[in-house]
Short mmCIF file of C-alpha atoms in Angstrom, two decimals:
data_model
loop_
_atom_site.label_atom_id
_atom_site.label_comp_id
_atom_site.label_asym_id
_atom_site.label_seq_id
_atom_site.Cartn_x
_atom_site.Cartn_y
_atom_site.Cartn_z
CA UNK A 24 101.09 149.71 42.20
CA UNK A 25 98.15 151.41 43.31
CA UNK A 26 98.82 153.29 46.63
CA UNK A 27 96.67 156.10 49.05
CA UNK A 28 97.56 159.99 48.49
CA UNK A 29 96.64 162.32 50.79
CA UNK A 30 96.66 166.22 50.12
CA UNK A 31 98.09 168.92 51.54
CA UNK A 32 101.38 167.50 52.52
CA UNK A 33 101.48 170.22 55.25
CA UNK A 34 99.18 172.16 56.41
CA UNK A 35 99.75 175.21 58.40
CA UNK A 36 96.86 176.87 60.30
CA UNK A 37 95.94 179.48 63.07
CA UNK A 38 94.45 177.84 65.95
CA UNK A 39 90.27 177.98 65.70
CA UNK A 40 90.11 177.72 61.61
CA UNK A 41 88.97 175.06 60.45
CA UNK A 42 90.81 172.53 58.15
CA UNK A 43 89.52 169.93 55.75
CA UNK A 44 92.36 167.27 55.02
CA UNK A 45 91.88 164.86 51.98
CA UNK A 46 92.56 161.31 50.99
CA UNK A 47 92.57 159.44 48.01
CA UNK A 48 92.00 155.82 48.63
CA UNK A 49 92.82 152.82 46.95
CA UNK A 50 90.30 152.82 44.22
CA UNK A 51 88.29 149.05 45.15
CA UNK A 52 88.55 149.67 48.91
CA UNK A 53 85.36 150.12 50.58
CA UNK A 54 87.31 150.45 54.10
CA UNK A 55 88.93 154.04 55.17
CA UNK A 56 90.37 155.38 58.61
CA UNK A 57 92.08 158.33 59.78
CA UNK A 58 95.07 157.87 62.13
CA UNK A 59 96.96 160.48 63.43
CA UNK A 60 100.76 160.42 65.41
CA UNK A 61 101.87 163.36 67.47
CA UNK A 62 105.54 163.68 66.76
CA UNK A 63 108.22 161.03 68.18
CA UNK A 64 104.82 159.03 69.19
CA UNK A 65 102.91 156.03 67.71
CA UNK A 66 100.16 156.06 65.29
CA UNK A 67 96.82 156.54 67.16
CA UNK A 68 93.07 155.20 65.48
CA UNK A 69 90.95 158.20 65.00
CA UNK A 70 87.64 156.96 62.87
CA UNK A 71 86.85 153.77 60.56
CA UNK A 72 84.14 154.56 57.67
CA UNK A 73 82.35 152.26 55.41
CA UNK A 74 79.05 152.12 53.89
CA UNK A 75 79.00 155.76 54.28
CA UNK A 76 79.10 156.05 57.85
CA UNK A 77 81.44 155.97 60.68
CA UNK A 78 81.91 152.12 62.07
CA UNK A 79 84.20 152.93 65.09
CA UNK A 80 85.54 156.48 66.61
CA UNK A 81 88.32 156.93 69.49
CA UNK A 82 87.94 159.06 72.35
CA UNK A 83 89.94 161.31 70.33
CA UNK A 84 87.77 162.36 67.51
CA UNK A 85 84.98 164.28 69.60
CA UNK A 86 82.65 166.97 67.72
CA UNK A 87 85.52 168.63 66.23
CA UNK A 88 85.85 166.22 63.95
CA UNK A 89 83.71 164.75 61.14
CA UNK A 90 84.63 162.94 57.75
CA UNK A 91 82.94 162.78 54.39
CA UNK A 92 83.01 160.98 51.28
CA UNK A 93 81.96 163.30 48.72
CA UNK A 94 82.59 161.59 46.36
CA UNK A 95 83.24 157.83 44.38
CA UNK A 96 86.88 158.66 45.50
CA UNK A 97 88.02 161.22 47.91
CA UNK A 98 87.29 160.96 51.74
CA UNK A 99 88.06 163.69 54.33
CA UNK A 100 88.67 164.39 57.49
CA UNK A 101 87.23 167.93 58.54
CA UNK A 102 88.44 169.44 62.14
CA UNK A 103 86.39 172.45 62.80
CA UNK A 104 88.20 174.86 65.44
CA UNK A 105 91.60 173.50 65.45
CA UNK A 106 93.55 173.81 68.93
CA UNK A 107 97.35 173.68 69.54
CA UNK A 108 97.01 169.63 70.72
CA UNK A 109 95.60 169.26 67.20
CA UNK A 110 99.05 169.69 65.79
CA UNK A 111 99.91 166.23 64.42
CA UNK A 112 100.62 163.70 60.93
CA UNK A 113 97.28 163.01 59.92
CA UNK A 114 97.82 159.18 57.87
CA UNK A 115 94.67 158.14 55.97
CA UNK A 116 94.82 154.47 55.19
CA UNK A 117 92.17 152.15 53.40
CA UNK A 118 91.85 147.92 52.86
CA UNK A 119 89.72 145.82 50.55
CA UNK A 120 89.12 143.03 52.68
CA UNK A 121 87.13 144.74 55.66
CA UNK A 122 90.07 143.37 57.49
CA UNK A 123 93.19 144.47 59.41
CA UNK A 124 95.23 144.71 56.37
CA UNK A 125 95.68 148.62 56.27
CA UNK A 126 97.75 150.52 53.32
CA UNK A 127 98.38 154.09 54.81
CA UNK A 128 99.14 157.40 52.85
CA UNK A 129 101.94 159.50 52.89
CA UNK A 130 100.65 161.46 55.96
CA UNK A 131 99.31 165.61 56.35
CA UNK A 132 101.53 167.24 58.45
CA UNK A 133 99.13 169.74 60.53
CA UNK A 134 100.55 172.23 62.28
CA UNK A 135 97.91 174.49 64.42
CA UNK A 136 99.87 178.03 65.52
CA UNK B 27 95.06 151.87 78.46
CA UNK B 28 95.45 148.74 76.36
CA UNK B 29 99.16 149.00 74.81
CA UNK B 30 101.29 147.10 72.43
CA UNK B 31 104.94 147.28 74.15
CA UNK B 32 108.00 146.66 71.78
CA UNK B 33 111.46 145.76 72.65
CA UNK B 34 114.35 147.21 71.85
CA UNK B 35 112.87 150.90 71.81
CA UNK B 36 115.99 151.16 69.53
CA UNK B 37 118.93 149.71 68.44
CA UNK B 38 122.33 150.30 66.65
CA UNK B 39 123.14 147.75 64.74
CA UNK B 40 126.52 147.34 61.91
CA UNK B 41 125.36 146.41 58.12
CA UNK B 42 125.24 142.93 57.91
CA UNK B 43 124.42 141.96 61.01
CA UNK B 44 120.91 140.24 61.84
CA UNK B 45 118.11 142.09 63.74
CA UNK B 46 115.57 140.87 66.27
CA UNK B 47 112.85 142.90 67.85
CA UNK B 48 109.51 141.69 69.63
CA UNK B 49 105.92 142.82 70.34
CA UNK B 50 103.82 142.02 73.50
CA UNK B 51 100.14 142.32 74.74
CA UNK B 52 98.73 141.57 77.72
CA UNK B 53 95.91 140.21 75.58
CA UNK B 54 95.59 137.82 72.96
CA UNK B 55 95.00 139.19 69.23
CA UNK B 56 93.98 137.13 66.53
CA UNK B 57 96.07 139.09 63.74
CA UNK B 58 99.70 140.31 63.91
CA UNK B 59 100.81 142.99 61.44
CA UNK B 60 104.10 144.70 60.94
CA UNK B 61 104.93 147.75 59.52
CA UNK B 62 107.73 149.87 58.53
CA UNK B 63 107.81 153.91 59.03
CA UNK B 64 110.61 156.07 57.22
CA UNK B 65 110.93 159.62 58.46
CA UNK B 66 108.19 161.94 57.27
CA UNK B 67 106.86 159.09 55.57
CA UNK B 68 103.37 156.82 56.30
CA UNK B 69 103.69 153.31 57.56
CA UNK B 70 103.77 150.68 54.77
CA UNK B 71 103.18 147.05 55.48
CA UNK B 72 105.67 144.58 56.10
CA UNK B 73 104.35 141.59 56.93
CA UNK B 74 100.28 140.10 57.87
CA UNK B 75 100.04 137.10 60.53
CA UNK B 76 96.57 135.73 61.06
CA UNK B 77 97.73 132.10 62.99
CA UNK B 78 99.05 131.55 66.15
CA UNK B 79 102.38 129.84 65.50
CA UNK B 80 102.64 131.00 61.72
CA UNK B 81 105.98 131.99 60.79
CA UNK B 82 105.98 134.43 57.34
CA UNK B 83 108.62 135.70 55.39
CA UNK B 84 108.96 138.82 52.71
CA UNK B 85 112.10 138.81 51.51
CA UNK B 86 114.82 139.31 54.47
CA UNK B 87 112.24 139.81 56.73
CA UNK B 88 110.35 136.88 59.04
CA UNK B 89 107.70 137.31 61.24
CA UNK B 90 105.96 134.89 63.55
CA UNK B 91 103.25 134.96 65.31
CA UNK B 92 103.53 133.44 68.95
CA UNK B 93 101.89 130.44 70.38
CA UNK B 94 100.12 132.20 73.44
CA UNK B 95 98.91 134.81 70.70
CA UNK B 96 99.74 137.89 73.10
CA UNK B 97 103.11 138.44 70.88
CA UNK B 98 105.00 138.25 67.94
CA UNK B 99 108.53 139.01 66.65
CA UNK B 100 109.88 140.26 63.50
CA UNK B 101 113.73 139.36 62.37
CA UNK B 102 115.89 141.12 59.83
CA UNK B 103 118.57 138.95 58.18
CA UNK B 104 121.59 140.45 56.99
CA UNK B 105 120.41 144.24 57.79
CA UNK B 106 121.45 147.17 54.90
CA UNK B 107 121.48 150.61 55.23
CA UNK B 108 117.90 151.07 53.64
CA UNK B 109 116.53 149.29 57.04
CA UNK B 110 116.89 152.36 58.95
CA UNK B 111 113.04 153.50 60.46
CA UNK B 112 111.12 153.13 62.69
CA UNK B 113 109.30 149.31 63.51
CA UNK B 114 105.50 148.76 64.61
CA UNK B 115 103.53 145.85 65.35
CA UNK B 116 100.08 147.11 64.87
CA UNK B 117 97.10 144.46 65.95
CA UNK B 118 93.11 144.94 66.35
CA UNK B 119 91.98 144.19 69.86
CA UNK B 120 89.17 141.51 70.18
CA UNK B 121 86.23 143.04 69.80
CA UNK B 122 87.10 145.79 67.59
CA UNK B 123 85.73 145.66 63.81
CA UNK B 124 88.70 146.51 62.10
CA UNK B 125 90.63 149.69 63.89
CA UNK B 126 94.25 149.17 64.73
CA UNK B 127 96.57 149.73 67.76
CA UNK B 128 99.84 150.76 66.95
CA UNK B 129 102.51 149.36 69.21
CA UNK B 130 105.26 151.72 70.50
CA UNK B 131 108.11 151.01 67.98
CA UNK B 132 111.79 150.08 67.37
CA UNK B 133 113.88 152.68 65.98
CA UNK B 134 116.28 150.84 63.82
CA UNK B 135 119.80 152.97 62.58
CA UNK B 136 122.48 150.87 60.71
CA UNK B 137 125.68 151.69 60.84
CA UNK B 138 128.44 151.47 57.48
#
């Protein structure tokens, strides 16, 4: 069954680098988001992306953050000068339908130090 | 902010035994979707509703989605030790293209 993988599984980082975190989507998707959940939280929307460009963005993802597609099948999510509150699981997920049904990856763990 | 509340926030429950948990909103949504959330792990989907009233089943699990469209429940029959995680209703709010808000969850352990 076809299914999302996202790379690193963990990421460690000092606070300030920058860190590029990448997702494999379903391969006939044309829908892909980055979510993110602070530990012992729930997941929070960061940025939807089709067409090649961004369709909606949360208060959360500010300038710091920008994502790409490269590429016929990677998309990333880039955060330029980490900070501590940055620390998080970052879930990609993707859907074929342009709908609400989202498959998620197995999650980056970032941790900012 | 706008918030998906779930009841229990968690529950202890004995293999076997059936499991009931809801979802509320103080605003109607026109799609209900559960998911499930193992430690460490991403949310996978459980179960899509997309009718007020529409009551859909994956295996053990049922989901419904309520008449006044501002909740929904999910029910577990005959729980097993692999149902231990963590719960979410997720929904998009009106007016929203397609991101979703994540309700607060039901932790979910299962006792032997």
């Amino acid at each position: 069954e076809p299914e999302v993988t996202q790379t690193p599984s963990h990421q460690v980082t000092q606070m300030g680098q920058e860190v590029i975190l990448r997702c494999v989507p379903i391969s006939n998707h044309l829908y892909f988001y980055w979510y993110r959940q602070i530990l012992g939280q729930k997941v929070e929307f960061l940025v939807s992306f089709y067409n090649n460009e961004i369709s909606e963005k949360s208060e959360i993802f500010d300038d710091q953050f920008s994502v790409e597609r490269p590429d016929g099948s990677n998309f990333t999510l880039k955060i330029r000068s980490t900070k501590l509150e940055d620390s998080a699981m970052y879930f990609c997920a993707s859907t074929t339908r342009g709908v609400y049904e989202q498959f998620f990856g197995p999650g980056t763990r970032l941790t900012v130090l | 902010g706008q918030q998906l509340n779930q009841s229990p926030q968690s529950m202890f429950i004995q293999e076997g035994e059936d499991v009931s948990m809801n979802c509320t909103s103080s605003s109607i949504f026109n799609t209900w979707l559960w998911y499930k959330q193992d430690p460490g792990e991403g949310p996978v989907l459980l179960i899509a509703l997309y009718k007020a009233g529409e009551l859909t089943s994956n295996g053990r699990l049922t989901a419904q989605f309520g008449i006044t469209r501002k909740d929904s429940f999910l029910n577990i029959s005959a729980s097993i030790p692999s149902d231990v995680g963590i719960y979410f209703c997720a929904g998009p709010w009106a007016g929203t293209a397609s991101k979703l808000t994540f309700g607060t969850g039901t932790r979910l352990q299962v006792t032997l």
